[in-house]
JSON list of C-alpha atoms in Angstrom, two decimals:
[
{"chain": "A", "resi": 19, "resn": "MET", "atom": "CA", "xyz": [0.00, 0.00, 0.00]},
{"chain": "A", "resi": 20, "resn": "GLU", "atom": "CA", "xyz": [1.40, 3.35, -1.02]},
{"chain": "A", "resi": 21, "resn": "SER", "atom": "CA", "xyz": [1.80, 6.06, 1.54]},
{"chain": "A", "resi": 22, "resn": "ALA", "atom": "CA", "xyz": [-0.16, 9.31, 1.33]},
{"chain": "A", "resi": 23, "resn": "ALA", "atom": "CA", "xyz": [3.01, 11.21, 0.65]},
{"chain": "A", "resi": 24, "resn": "ALA", "atom": "CA", "xyz": [3.82, 9.00, -2.31]},
{"chain": "A", "resi": 25, "resn": "ALA", "atom": "CA", "xyz": [0.30, 9.43, -3.70]},
{"chain": "A", "resi": 26, "resn": "LEU", "atom": "CA", "xyz": [0.60, 13.21, -3.89]},
{"chain": "A", "resi": 27, "resn": "PRO", "atom": "CA", "xyz": [2.04, 14.49, -7.17]},
{"chain": "A", "resi": 28, "resn": "SER", "atom": "CA", "xyz": [5.52, 15.95, -7.03]},
{"chain": "A", "resi": 29, "resn": "PRO", "atom": "CA", "xyz": [5.81, 19.74, -7.50]},
{"chain": "A", "resi": 30, "resn": "ASP", "atom": "CA", "xyz": [8.06, 18.98, -10.42]},
{"chain": "A", "resi": 31, "resn": "ALA", "atom": "CA", "xyz": [5.46, 16.82, -12.17]},
{"chain": "A", "resi": 32, "resn": "HIS", "atom": "CA", "xyz": [3.64, 19.78, -13.70]},
{"chain": "A", "resi": 33, "resn": "PHE", "atom": "CA", "xyz": [6.90, 21.33, -14.83]},
{"chain": "A", "resi": 34, "resn": "PRO", "atom": "CA", "xyz": [9.06, 18.65, -16.41]},
{"chain": "A", "resi": 35, "resn": "GLY", "atom": "CA", "xyz": [12.64, 19.64, -16.98]},
{"chain": "A", "resi": 36, "resn": "VAL", "atom": "CA", "xyz": [12.59, 22.11, -14.07]},
{"chain": "A", "resi": 37, "resn": "PRO", "atom": "CA", "xyz": [13.89, 20.11, -11.12]},
{"chain": "A", "resi": 38, "resn": "GLY", "atom": "CA", "xyz": [14.31, 21.25, -7.56]},
{"chain": "A", "resi": 39, "resn": "LEU", "atom": "CA", "xyz": [11.08, 23.23, -7.10]},
{"chain": "A", "resi": 40, "resn": "LEU", "atom": "CA", "xyz": [10.10, 23.83, -3.51]},
{"chain": "A", "resi": 41, "resn": "ASP", "atom": "CA", "xyz": [6.57, 24.12, -2.13]},
{"chain": "A", "resi": 42, "resn": "GLY", "atom": "CA", "xyz": [5.48, 27.46, -0.76]},
{"chain": "A", "resi": 43, "resn": "LEU", "atom": "CA", "xyz": [7.99, 29.58, -2.64]},
{"chain": "A", "resi": 44, "resn": "PRO", "atom": "CA", "xyz": [6.44, 31.84, -5.28]},
{"chain": "A", "resi": 45, "resn": "LYS", "atom": "CA", "xyz": [7.80, 32.69, -8.71]},
{"chain": "A", "resi": 46, "resn": "GLN", "atom": "CA", "xyz": [9.66, 29.40, -9.19]},
{"chain": "A", "resi": 47, "resn": "ARG", "atom": "CA", "xyz": [7.74, 28.03, -12.11]},
{"chain": "A", "resi": 48, "resn": "GLY", "atom": "CA", "xyz": [7.84, 30.96, -14.56]},
{"chain": "A", "resi": 49, "resn": "PRO", "atom": "CA", "xyz": [10.39, 31.12, -17.35]},
{"chain": "A", "resi": 50, "resn": "VAL", "atom": "CA", "xyz": [13.71, 32.59, -16.31]},
{"chain": "A", "resi": 51, "resn": "PRO", "atom": "CA", "xyz": [14.17, 35.97, -18.03]},
{"chain": "A", "resi": 52, "resn": "VAL", "atom": "CA", "xyz": [17.29, 36.24, -20.13]},
{"chain": "A", "resi": 53, "resn": "PRO", "atom": "CA", "xyz": [18.75, 39.78, -20.27]},
{"chain": "A", "resi": 54, "resn": "ALA", "atom": "CA", "xyz": [19.02, 41.13, -23.74]},
{"chain": "A", "resi": 55, "resn": "ALA", "atom": "CA", "xyz": [22.54, 41.49, -25.00]},
{"chain": "A", "resi": 56, "resn": "LEU", "atom": "CA", "xyz": [23.66, 45.11, -25.27]},
{"chain": "A", "resi": 57, "resn": "PRO", "atom": "CA", "xyz": [24.95, 46.11, -28.67]},
{"chain": "A", "resi": 58, "resn": "VAL", "atom": "CA", "xyz": [28.72, 46.50, -28.64]},
{"chain": "A", "resi": 59, "resn": "ALA", "atom": "CA", "xyz": [30.39, 48.55, -31.32]},
{"chain": "A", "resi": 60, "resn": "ALA", "atom": "CA", "xyz": [33.06, 46.72, -33.21]},
{"chain": "A", "resi": 61, "resn": "PRO", "atom": "CA", "xyz": [36.64, 47.91, -32.56]},
{"chain": "A", "resi": 62, "resn": "ALA", "atom": "CA", "xyz": [37.02, 48.87, -36.22]},
{"chain": "A", "resi": 63, "resn": "ALA", "atom": "CA", "xyz": [33.86, 50.99, -36.07]},
{"chain": "A", "resi": 64, "resn": "ARG", "atom": "CA", "xyz": [35.05, 52.74, -32.92]},
{"chain": "A", "resi": 65, "resn": "LEU", "atom": "CA", "xyz": [38.41, 53.41, -34.56]},
{"chain": "A", "resi": 66, "resn": "ARG", "atom": "CA", "xyz": [36.72, 54.92, -37.62]},
{"chain": "A", "resi": 67, "resn": "ILE", "atom": "CA", "xyz": [34.66, 57.20, -35.39]},
{"chain": "A", "resi": 68, "resn": "ARG", "atom": "CA", "xyz": [37.75, 58.40, -33.55]},
{"chain": "A", "resi": 69, "resn": "LEU", "atom": "CA", "xyz": [39.69, 59.00, -36.75]},
{"chain": "A", "resi": 70, "resn": "TRP", "atom": "CA", "xyz": [36.75, 60.88, -38.23]},
{"chain": "A", "resi": 71, "resn": "ARG", "atom": "CA", "xyz": [36.76, 63.25, -35.24]},
{"chain": "A", "resi": 72, "resn": "LEU", "atom": "CA", "xyz": [40.32, 64.27, -36.09]},
{"chain": "A", "resi": 73, "resn": "LEU", "atom": "CA", "xyz": [39.09, 66.07, -39.21]},
{"chain": "A", "resi": 74, "resn": "PRO", "atom": "CA", "xyz": [36.75, 69.09, -39.44]},
{"chain": "A", "resi": 75, "resn": "THR", "atom": "CA", "xyz": [33.06, 68.67, -40.21]},
{"chain": "A", "resi": 76, "resn": "PRO", "atom": "CA", "xyz": [30.45, 71.29, -41.13]},
{"chain": "A", "resi": 77, "resn": "THR", "atom": "CA", "xyz": [28.40, 70.75, -37.96]},
{"chain": "A", "resi": 78, "resn": "GLY", "atom": "CA", "xyz": [31.05, 69.70, -35.45]},
{"chain": "A", "resi": 79, "resn": "THR", "atom": "CA", "xyz": [33.74, 72.26, -36.31]},
{"chain": "A", "resi": 80, "resn": "PRO", "atom": "CA", "xyz": [32.19, 74.90, -38.59]},
{"chain": "A", "resi": 81, "resn": "PHE", "atom": "CA", "xyz": [35.01, 77.44, -38.21]},
{"chain": "A", "resi": 82, "resn": "THR", "atom": "CA", "xyz": [37.79, 75.01, -39.16]},
{"chain": "A", "resi": 83, "resn": "PHE", "atom": "CA", "xyz": [35.73, 73.42, -41.92]},
{"chain": "A", "resi": 84, "resn": "GLY", "atom": "CA", "xyz": [34.75, 76.76, -43.48]},
{"chain": "A", "resi": 85, "resn": "TYR", "atom": "CA", "xyz": [38.26, 78.16, -43.19]},
{"chain": "A", "resi": 86, "resn": "ALA", "atom": "CA", "xyz": [39.71, 75.00, -44.78]},
{"chain": "A", "resi": 87, "resn": "ALA", "atom": "CA", "xyz": [37.28, 75.40, -47.69]},
{"chain": "A", "resi": 88, "resn": "VAL", "atom": "CA", "xyz": [38.46, 78.98, -48.24]},
{"chain": "A", "resi": 89, "resn": "LEU", "atom": "CA", "xyz": [42.10, 77.89, -48.11]},
{"chain": "A", "resi": 90, "resn": "ALA", "atom": "CA", "xyz": [41.37, 75.16, -50.64]},
{"chain": "A", "resi": 91, "resn": "VAL", "atom": "CA", "xyz": [39.93, 77.75, -53.04]},
{"chain": "A", "resi": 92, "resn": "THR", "atom": "CA", "xyz": [42.85, 80.15, -52.65]},
{"chain": "A", "resi": 93, "resn": "SER", "atom": "CA", "xyz": [45.30, 77.28, -53.10]},
{"chain": "A", "resi": 94, "resn": "LEU", "atom": "CA", "xyz": [43.63, 76.38, -56.39]},
{"chain": "A", "resi": 95, "resn": "VAL", "atom": "CA", "xyz": [43.93, 80.01, -57.45]},
{"chain": "A", "resi": 96, "resn": "THR", "atom": "CA", "xyz": [47.66, 80.10, -56.73]},
{"chain": "A", "resi": 97, "resn": "GLU", "atom": "CA", "xyz": [48.12, 76.79, -58.54]},
{"chain": "A", "resi": 98, "resn": "TYR", "atom": "CA", "xyz": [46.16, 77.44, -61.73]},
{"chain": "A", "resi": 99, "resn": "ALA", "atom": "CA", "xyz": [45.62, 81.19, -62.12]},
{"chain": "A", "resi": 100, "resn": "ASP", "atom": "CA", "xyz": [47.84, 83.45, -64.19]},
{"chain": "A", "resi": 101, "resn": "PRO", "atom": "CA", "xyz": [51.17, 83.94, -62.36]},
{"chain": "A", "resi": 102, "resn": "ALA", "atom": "CA", "xyz": [50.98, 87.72, -62.74]},
{"chain": "A", "resi": 103, "resn": "LEU", "atom": "CA", "xyz": [47.52, 87.74, -61.14]},
{"chain": "A", "resi": 104, "resn": "VAL", "atom": "CA", "xyz": [48.69, 85.47, -58.34]},
{"chain": "A", "resi": 105, "resn": "HIS", "atom": "CA", "xyz": [51.68, 87.71, -57.61]},
{"chain": "A", "resi": 106, "resn": "SER", "atom": "CA", "xyz": [49.43, 90.77, -57.55]},
{"chain": "A", "resi": 107, "resn": "LEU", "atom": "CA", "xyz": [47.00, 89.08, -55.13]},
{"chain": "A", "resi": 108, "resn": "LEU", "atom": "CA", "xyz": [49.77, 87.93, -52.81]},
{"chain": "A", "resi": 109, "resn": "GLN", "atom": "CA", "xyz": [51.49, 91.29, -52.91]},
{"chain": "A", "resi": 110, "resn": "GLY", "atom": "CA", "xyz": [48.23, 93.03, -52.06]},
{"chain": "A", "resi": 111, "resn": "SER", "atom": "CA", "xyz": [47.64, 90.65, -49.13]},
{"chain": "A", "resi": 112, "resn": "SER", "atom": "CA", "xyz": [51.18, 90.81, -47.77]},
{"chain": "A", "resi": 113, "resn": "THR", "atom": "CA", "xyz": [51.74, 92.03, -44.22]},
{"chain": "A", "resi": 114, "resn": "ASP", "atom": "CA", "xyz": [55.00, 93.75, -45.07]},
{"chain": "A", "resi": 115, "resn": "VAL", "atom": "CA", "xyz": [55.82, 97.01, -43.37]},
{"chain": "A", "resi": 116, "resn": "ALA", "atom": "CA", "xyz": [54.59, 99.16, -46.25]},
{"chain": "A", "resi": 117, "resn": "HIS", "atom": "CA", "xyz": [51.13, 97.57, -46.22]},
{"chain": "A", "resi": 118, "resn": "LEU", "atom": "CA", "xyz": [50.92, 97.51, -42.42]},
{"chain": "A", "resi": 119, "resn": "VAL", "atom": "CA", "xyz": [51.51, 101.25, -42.35]},
{"chain": "A", "resi": 120, "resn": "ARG", "atom": "CA", "xyz": [48.88, 101.99, -45.02]},
{"chain": "A", "resi": 121, "resn": "THR", "atom": "CA", "xyz": [46.14, 99.34, -44.65]},
{"chain": "A", "resi": 122, "resn": "PRO", "atom": "CA", "xyz": [46.71, 97.20, -41.53]},
{"chain": "A", "resi": 123, "resn": "VAL", "atom": "CA", "xyz": [43.03, 96.33, -41.05]},
{"chain": "A", "resi": 124, "resn": "LEU", "atom": "CA", "xyz": [42.85, 94.94, -44.59]},
{"chain": "A", "resi": 125, "resn": "VAL", "atom": "CA", "xyz": [46.11, 93.02, -44.93]},
{"chain": "A", "resi": 126, "resn": "LEU", "atom": "CA", "xyz": [46.20, 91.38, -41.49]},
{"chain": "A", "resi": 127, "resn": "PRO", "atom": "CA", "xyz": [43.16, 89.16, -42.16]},
{"chain": "A", "resi": 128, "resn": "ALA", "atom": "CA", "xyz": [43.82, 88.95, -45.93]},
{"chain": "A", "resi": 129, "resn": "SER", "atom": "CA", "xyz": [47.30, 87.53, -45.42]},
{"chain": "A", "resi": 130, "resn": "ALA", "atom": "CA", "xyz": [45.80, 84.56, -43.55]},
{"chain": "A", "resi": 131, "resn": "LEU", "atom": "CA", "xyz": [43.75, 83.53, -46.60]},
{"chain": "A", "resi": 132, "resn": "TRP", "atom": "CA", "xyz": [46.79, 82.09, -48.39]},
{"chain": "A", "resi": 133, "resn": "ILE", "atom": "CA", "xyz": [49.08, 79.16, -47.67]},
{"chain": "A", "resi": 134, "resn": "ALA", "atom": "CA", "xyz": [52.79, 79.80, -48.07]},
{"chain": "A", "resi": 135, "resn": "GLY", "atom": "CA", "xyz": [54.09, 76.82, -50.01]},
{"chain": "A", "resi": 136, "resn": "GLY", "atom": "CA", "xyz": [50.70, 75.85, -51.36]},
{"chain": "A", "resi": 137, "resn": "ILE", "atom": "CA", "xyz": [48.50, 72.91, -50.54]},
{"chain": "A", "resi": 138, "resn": "ALA", "atom": "CA", "xyz": [51.55, 70.67, -50.06]},
{"chain": "A", "resi": 139, "resn": "SER", "atom": "CA", "xyz": [52.74, 72.70, -47.07]},
{"chain": "A", "resi": 140, "resn": "PRO", "atom": "CA", "xyz": [52.91, 70.71, -43.80]},
{"chain": "A", "resi": 141, "resn": "TYR", "atom": "CA", "xyz": [51.01, 73.54, -42.17]},
{"chain": "A", "resi": 142, "resn": "VAL", "atom": "CA", "xyz": [47.90, 72.42, -44.05]},
{"chain": "A", "resi": 143, "resn": "LEU", "atom": "CA", "xyz": [47.79, 69.14, -42.13]},
{"chain": "A", "resi": 144, "resn": "GLY", "atom": "CA", "xyz": [48.77, 70.99, -38.97]},
{"chain": "A", "resi": 145, "resn": "PHE", "atom": "CA", "xyz": [45.90, 73.42, -39.44]},
{"chain": "A", "resi": 146, "resn": "LEU", "atom": "CA", "xyz": [43.34, 70.65, -39.95]},
{"chain": "A", "resi": 147, "resn": "LEU", "atom": "CA", "xyz": [44.42, 68.55, -36.96]},
{"chain": "A", "resi": 148, "resn": "VAL", "atom": "CA", "xyz": [45.23, 71.34, -34.50]},
{"chain": "A", "resi": 149, "resn": "MET", "atom": "CA", "xyz": [42.29, 73.62, -35.17]},
{"chain": "A", "resi": 150, "resn": "THR", "atom": "CA", "xyz": [39.82, 70.73, -35.30]},
{"chain": "A", "resi": 151, "resn": "ALA", "atom": "CA", "xyz": [40.99, 69.46, -31.92]},
{"chain": "A", "resi": 152, "resn": "LEU", "atom": "CA", "xyz": [40.98, 72.96, -30.44]},
{"chain": "A", "resi": 153, "resn": "GLU", "atom": "CA", "xyz": [37.53, 73.83, -31.79]},
{"chain": "A", "resi": 154, "resn": "ARG", "atom": "CA", "xyz": [36.00, 70.62, -30.43]},
{"chain": "A", "resi": 155, "resn": "ARG", "atom": "CA", "xyz": [37.24, 71.63, -26.99]},
{"chain": "A", "resi": 156, "resn": "ILE", "atom": "CA", "xyz": [36.52, 75.37, -26.83]},
{"chain": "A", "resi": 157, "resn": "GLY", "atom": "CA", "xyz": [34.20, 76.21, -29.74]},
{"chain": "A", "resi": 158, "resn": "GLY", "atom": "CA", "xyz": [34.52, 77.96, -33.10]},
{"chain": "A", "resi": 159, "resn": "LEU", "atom": "CA", "xyz": [34.62, 81.65, -32.18]},
{"chain": "A", "resi": 160, "resn": "ARG", "atom": "CA", "xyz": [37.11, 81.06, -29.38]},
{"chain": "A", "resi": 161, "resn": "SER", "atom": "CA", "xyz": [39.34, 78.98, -31.66]},
{"chain": "A", "resi": 162, "resn": "ALA", "atom": "CA", "xyz": [39.20, 81.74, -34.27]},
{"chain": "A", "resi": 163, "resn": "SER", "atom": "CA", "xyz": [40.24, 84.28, -31.63]},
{"chain": "A", "resi": 164, "resn": "VAL", "atom": "CA", "xyz": [43.28, 82.18, -30.64]},
{"chain": "A", "resi": 165, "resn": "PHE", "atom": "CA", "xyz": [44.28, 81.75, -34.28]},
{"chain": "A", "resi": 166, "resn": "LEU", "atom": "CA", "xyz": [43.93, 85.46, -35.07]},
{"chain": "A", "resi": 167, "resn": "LEU", "atom": "CA", "xyz": [45.68, 86.49, -31.86]},
{"chain": "A", "resi": 168, "resn": "GLY", "atom": "CA", "xyz": [48.76, 84.49, -32.79]},
{"chain": "A", "resi": 169, "resn": "HIS", "atom": "CA", "xyz": [48.62, 85.59, -36.42]},
{"chain": "A", "resi": 170, "resn": "VAL", "atom": "CA", "xyz": [48.30, 89.31, -35.66]},
{"chain": "A", "resi": 171, "resn": "LEU", "atom": "CA", "xyz": [50.68, 89.60, -32.70]},
{"chain": "A", "resi": 172, "resn": "ALA", "atom": "CA", "xyz": [53.43, 87.46, -34.25]},
{"chain": "A", "resi": 173, "resn": "THR", "atom": "CA", "xyz": [53.14, 89.39, -37.53]},
{"chain": "A", "resi": 174, "resn": "LEU", "atom": "CA", "xyz": [53.48, 92.74, -35.78]},
{"chain": "A", "resi": 175, "resn": "ALA", "atom": "CA", "xyz": [56.33, 91.45, -33.60]},
{"chain": "A", "resi": 176, "resn": "THR", "atom": "CA", "xyz": [58.34, 90.41, -36.65]},
{"chain": "A", "resi": 177, "resn": "GLU", "atom": "CA", "xyz": [57.55, 93.25, -39.06]},
{"chain": "A", "resi": 178, "resn": "LEU", "atom": "CA", "xyz": [57.91, 96.22, -36.74]},
{"chain": "A", "resi": 179, "resn": "PRO", "atom": "CA", "xyz": [61.61, 95.47, -36.08]},
{"chain": "A", "resi": 180, "resn": "VAL", "atom": "CA", "xyz": [62.11, 95.34, -39.85]},
{"chain": "A", "resi": 181, "resn": "GLY", "atom": "CA", "xyz": [60.63, 98.82, -40.18]},
{"chain": "A", "resi": 182, "resn": "LEU", "atom": "CA", "xyz": [62.86, 100.14, -37.40]},
{"chain": "A", "resi": 183, "resn": "ALA", "atom": "CA", "xyz": [65.93, 98.52, -38.95]},
{"chain": "A", "resi": 184, "resn": "VAL", "atom": "CA", "xyz": [65.16, 100.20, -42.28]},
{"chain": "A", "resi": 185, "resn": "LEU", "atom": "CA", "xyz": [64.59, 103.49, -40.50]},
{"chain": "A", "resi": 186, "resn": "VAL", "atom": "CA", "xyz": [68.06, 103.46, -38.89]},
{"chain": "A", "resi": 187, "resn": "GLY", "atom": "CA", "xyz": [69.76, 102.19, -42.02]},
{"chain": "A", "resi": 188, "resn": "HIS", "atom": "CA", "xyz": [70.51, 98.59, -41.01]},
{"chain": "A", "resi": 189, "resn": "LEU", "atom": "CA", "xyz": [68.30, 97.14, -43.77]},
{"chain": "A", "resi": 190, "resn": "PRO", "atom": "CA", "xyz": [67.62, 98.34, -47.33]},
{"chain": "A", "resi": 191, "resn": "ASP", "atom": "CA", "xyz": [64.33, 99.93, -48.32]},
{"chain": "A", "resi": 192, "resn": "THR", "atom": "CA", "xyz": [63.39, 96.80, -50.26]},
{"chain": "A", "resi": 193, "resn": "SER", "atom": "CA", "xyz": [62.79, 95.05, -46.92]},
{"chain": "A", "resi": 194, "resn": "LEU", "atom": "CA", "xyz": [59.65, 97.16, -46.52]},
{"chain": "A", "resi": 195, "resn": "HIS", "atom": "CA", "xyz": [58.03, 95.28, -49.42]},
{"chain": "A", "resi": 196, "resn": "ARG", "atom": "CA", "xyz": [58.91, 91.65, -48.80]},
{"chain": "A", "resi": 197, "resn": "LEU", "atom": "CA", "xyz": [56.14, 89.07, -49.24]},
{"chain": "A", "resi": 198, "resn": "ASP", "atom": "CA", "xyz": [54.72, 87.99, -45.90]},
{"chain": "A", "resi": 199, "resn": "TYR", "atom": "CA", "xyz": [51.55, 85.87, -45.80]},
{"chain": "A", "resi": 200, "resn": "GLY", "atom": "CA", "xyz": [50.29, 82.49, -44.66]},
{"chain": "A", "resi": 201, "resn": "ILE", "atom": "CA", "xyz": [48.61, 80.59, -41.82]},
{"chain": "A", "resi": 202, "resn": "SER", "atom": "CA", "xyz": [51.69, 79.34, -40.01]},
{"chain": "A", "resi": 203, "resn": "PHE", "atom": "CA", "xyz": [51.59, 81.89, -37.16]},
{"chain": "A", "resi": 204, "resn": "GLY", "atom": "CA", "xyz": [47.96, 81.06, -36.43]},
{"chain": "A", "resi": 205, "resn": "VAL", "atom": "CA", "xyz": [48.67, 77.32, -36.50]},
{"chain": "A", "resi": 206, "resn": "ALA", "atom": "CA", "xyz": [51.61, 77.78, -34.12]},
{"chain": "A", "resi": 207, "resn": "ALA", "atom": "CA", "xyz": [49.42, 79.73, -31.67]},
{"chain": "A", "resi": 208, "resn": "GLY", "atom": "CA", "xyz": [46.69, 77.07, -31.96]},
{"chain": "A", "resi": 209, "resn": "THR", "atom": "CA", "xyz": [49.25, 74.35, -31.24]},
{"chain": "A", "resi": 210, "resn": "GLY", "atom": "CA", "xyz": [50.45, 76.14, -28.13]},
{"chain": "A", "resi": 211, "resn": "ALA", "atom": "CA", "xyz": [46.89, 76.65, -26.90]},
{"chain": "A", "resi": 212, "resn": "LEU", "atom": "CA", "xyz": [45.85, 73.06, -27.64]},
{"chain": "A", "resi": 213, "resn": "ALA", "atom": "CA", "xyz": [48.81, 71.70, -25.68]},
{"chain": "A", "resi": 214, "resn": "GLY", "atom": "CA", "xyz": [47.39, 73.25, -22.52]},
{"chain": "A", "resi": 215, "resn": "LEU", "atom": "CA", "xyz": [44.20, 71.19, -22.91]},
{"chain": "A", "resi": 216, "resn": "LEU", "atom": "CA", "xyz": [45.95, 67.83, -23.38]},
{"chain": "A", "resi": 217, "resn": "SER", "atom": "CA", "xyz": [47.11, 65.40, -20.73]},
{"chain": "A", "resi": 218, "resn": "PRO", "atom": "CA", "xyz": [50.76, 65.87, -19.69]},
{"chain": "A", "resi": 219, "resn": "TRP", "atom": "CA", "xyz": [51.98, 62.78, -21.54]},
{"chain": "A", "resi": 220, "resn": "LEU", "atom": "CA", "xyz": [50.71, 64.35, -24.77]},
{"chain": "A", "resi": 221, "resn": "ARG", "atom": "CA", "xyz": [51.31, 68.01, -23.91]},
{"chain": "A", "resi": 222, "resn": "TRP", "atom": "CA", "xyz": [55.04, 68.00, -23.35]},
{"chain": "A", "resi": 223, "resn": "PRO", "atom": "CA", "xyz": [56.03, 65.73, -26.27]},
{"chain": "A", "resi": 224, "resn": "LEU", "atom": "CA", "xyz": [53.94, 67.94, -28.57]},
{"chain": "A", "resi": 225, "resn": "LEU", "atom": "CA", "xyz": [55.59, 71.13, -27.35]},
{"chain": "A", "resi": 226, "resn": "GLY", "atom": "CA", "xyz": [59.02, 69.51, -27.37]},
{"chain": "A", "resi": 227, "resn": "LEU", "atom": "CA", "xyz": [58.75, 68.16, -30.92]},
{"chain": "A", "resi": 228, "resn": "TYR", "atom": "CA", "xyz": [57.16, 71.24, -32.42]},
{"chain": "A", "resi": 229, "resn": "GLY", "atom": "CA", "xyz": [59.31, 73.71, -30.52]},
{"chain": "A", "resi": 230, "resn": "GLY", "atom": "CA", "xyz": [62.43, 71.71, -31.40]},
{"chain": "A", "resi": 231, "resn": "MET", "atom": "CA", "xyz": [61.50, 71.81, -35.08]},
{"chain": "A", "resi": 232, "resn": "LEU", "atom": "CA", "xyz": [61.06, 75.59, -34.92]},
{"chain": "A", "resi": 233, "resn": "VAL", "atom": "CA", "xyz": [64.40, 76.06, -33.19]},
{"chain": "A", "resi": 234, "resn": "GLN", "atom": "CA", "xyz": [66.10, 73.87, -35.79]},
{"chain": "A", "resi": 235, "resn": "ASP", "atom": "CA", "xyz": [64.59, 75.98, -38.57]},
{"chain": "A", "resi": 236, "resn": "LEU", "atom": "CA", "xyz": [65.76, 79.13, -36.78]},
{"chain": "A", "resi": 237, "resn": "LEU", "atom": "CA", "xyz": [69.30, 77.83, -36.51]},
{"chain": "A", "resi": 238, "resn": "ALA", "atom": "CA", "xyz": [69.27, 77.06, -40.22]},
{"chain": "A", "resi": 239, "resn": "PHE", "atom": "CA", "xyz": [68.89, 80.84, -40.69]},
{"chain": "A", "resi": 240, "resn": "THR", "atom": "CA", "xyz": [66.87, 80.47, -43.87]},
{"chain": "A", "resi": 241, "resn": "ASP", "atom": "CA", "xyz": [64.23, 83.02, -42.86]},
{"chain": "A", "resi": 242, "resn": "PRO", "atom": "CA", "xyz": [65.04, 84.12, -39.30]},
{"chain": "A", "resi": 243, "resn": "MET", "atom": "CA", "xyz": [62.27, 86.70, -38.96]},
{"chain": "A", "resi": 244, "resn": "THR", "atom": "CA", "xyz": [59.60, 84.18, -39.90]},
{"chain": "A", "resi": 245, "resn": "GLU", "atom": "CA", "xyz": [61.06, 81.49, -37.64]},
{"chain": "A", "resi": 246, "resn": "TRP", "atom": "CA", "xyz": [61.18, 83.93, -34.74]},
{"chain": "A", "resi": 247, "resn": "GLY", "atom": "CA", "xyz": [57.55, 84.67, -35.49]},
{"chain": "A", "resi": 248, "resn": "HIS", "atom": "CA", "xyz": [56.69, 80.97, -35.24]},
{"chain": "A", "resi": 249, "resn": "LEU", "atom": "CA", "xyz": [58.32, 80.72, -31.82]},
{"chain": "A", "resi": 250, "resn": "MET", "atom": "CA", "xyz": [56.55, 83.88, -30.67]},
{"chain": "A", "resi": 251, "resn": "ALA", "atom": "CA", "xyz": [53.20, 82.56, -31.89]},
{"chain": "A", "resi": 252, "resn": "LEU", "atom": "CA", "xyz": [53.78, 79.28, -30.06]},
{"chain": "A", "resi": 253, "resn": "ALA", "atom": "CA", "xyz": [54.56, 81.22, -26.89]},
{"chain": "A", "resi": 254, "resn": "ILE", "atom": "CA", "xyz": [51.40, 83.30, -27.39]},
{"chain": "A", "resi": 255, "resn": "GLY", "atom": "CA", "xyz": [49.38, 80.10, -27.58]},
{"chain": "A", "resi": 256, "resn": "VAL", "atom": "CA", "xyz": [50.98, 78.81, -24.37]},
{"chain": "A", "resi": 257, "resn": "ALA", "atom": "CA", "xyz": [50.18, 82.13, -22.69]},
{"chain": "A", "resi": 258, "resn": "THR", "atom": "CA", "xyz": [46.47, 81.53, -23.37]},
{"chain": "A", "resi": 259, "resn": "TRP", "atom": "CA", "xyz": [46.35, 78.36, -21.23]},
{"chain": "A", "resi": 260, "resn": "PRO", "atom": "CA", "xyz": [44.44, 79.94, -18.31]},
{"chain": "A", "resi": 261, "resn": "VAL", "atom": "CA", "xyz": [41.83, 81.31, -20.69]},
{"chain": "A", "resi": 262, "resn": "VAL", "atom": "CA", "xyz": [41.42, 78.28, -22.95]},
{"chain": "A", "resi": 263, "resn": "ARG", "atom": "CA", "xyz": [41.18, 75.95, -19.95]},
{"chain": "A", "resi": 264, "resn": "ARG", "atom": "CA", "xyz": [38.38, 78.08, -18.56]},
{"chain": "A", "resi": 265, "resn": "TRP", "atom": "CA", "xyz": [36.71, 78.06, -21.97]},
{"chain": "A", "resi": 266, "resn": "ALA", "atom": "CA", "xyz": [37.05, 74.28, -22.21]},
{"chain": "A", "resi": 267, "resn": "LYS", "atom": "CA", "xyz": [35.25, 73.85, -18.86]},
{"chain": "A", "resi": 268, "resn": "THR", "atom": "CA", "xyz": [32.31, 75.98, -19.99]},
{"chain": "A", "resi": 269, "resn": "HIS", "atom": "CA", "xyz": [32.15, 74.81, -23.62]},
{"chain": "A", "resi": 270, "resn": "GLY", "atom": "CA", "xyz": [28.79, 73.29, -24.41]},
{"chain": "A", "resi": 271, "resn": "ARG", "atom": "CA", "xyz": [27.12, 74.50, -21.23]},
{"chain": "A", "resi": 272, "resn": "PRO", "atom": "CA", "xyz": [23.99, 76.66, -21.60]},
{"chain": "A", "resi": 273, "resn": "SER", "atom": "CA", "xyz": [24.54, 80.27, -20.69]},
{"chain": "A", "resi": 274, "resn": "ALA", "atom": "CA", "xyz": [22.98, 81.49, -17.46]}
]
């Protein structure tokens, strides 16, 4: 004769394949929920996204993107236009002493619309990488102000001594009309400012490599006034660290 306990059906009998159920404990017999797998971006996709952020975009970095478009147009002009026209345009945009005395407000911004050395200049890549990184951290208008600050101050710091040297007779009058244009001073200032926003293990190698390159060019004595201007522009960028760091903290926040 079977015992009463044996006659009762096992709790597991109604749920075959689910052993170990205990009486009196709720929520044992429902299906076990399986968490949905979170989508994980492939390493290659993440790498493409990071590389894409190194270059300017119309929405992410409008200042750098728009400026690069203008430089592309002016580079095409210098490459394919009539040489006499190109020389006239460059001469009219030059920040030499003669033009700075007559039309400083015109030539200071106009001189930054051309690339010395053309599209193959290493400053083209430097402009794209440096100004993109700086604009993503502090915004377009602030990046433009850093660029223009370095361009204007370094230009004045290198051309005014030329004017004084001509005035006292140490340089010929032809020095008042030398061609002086390009984006290199602005890029140097942007590099100095960007370094202050990077971690130390990136900041000091960047300043060391770039500054060392500028010193080497200065020692070569090919164009000492321009190379001094590059070092001055880099120092101007470094001097903006307190400001650009404050800008970086507030970038993207809504105004009060």
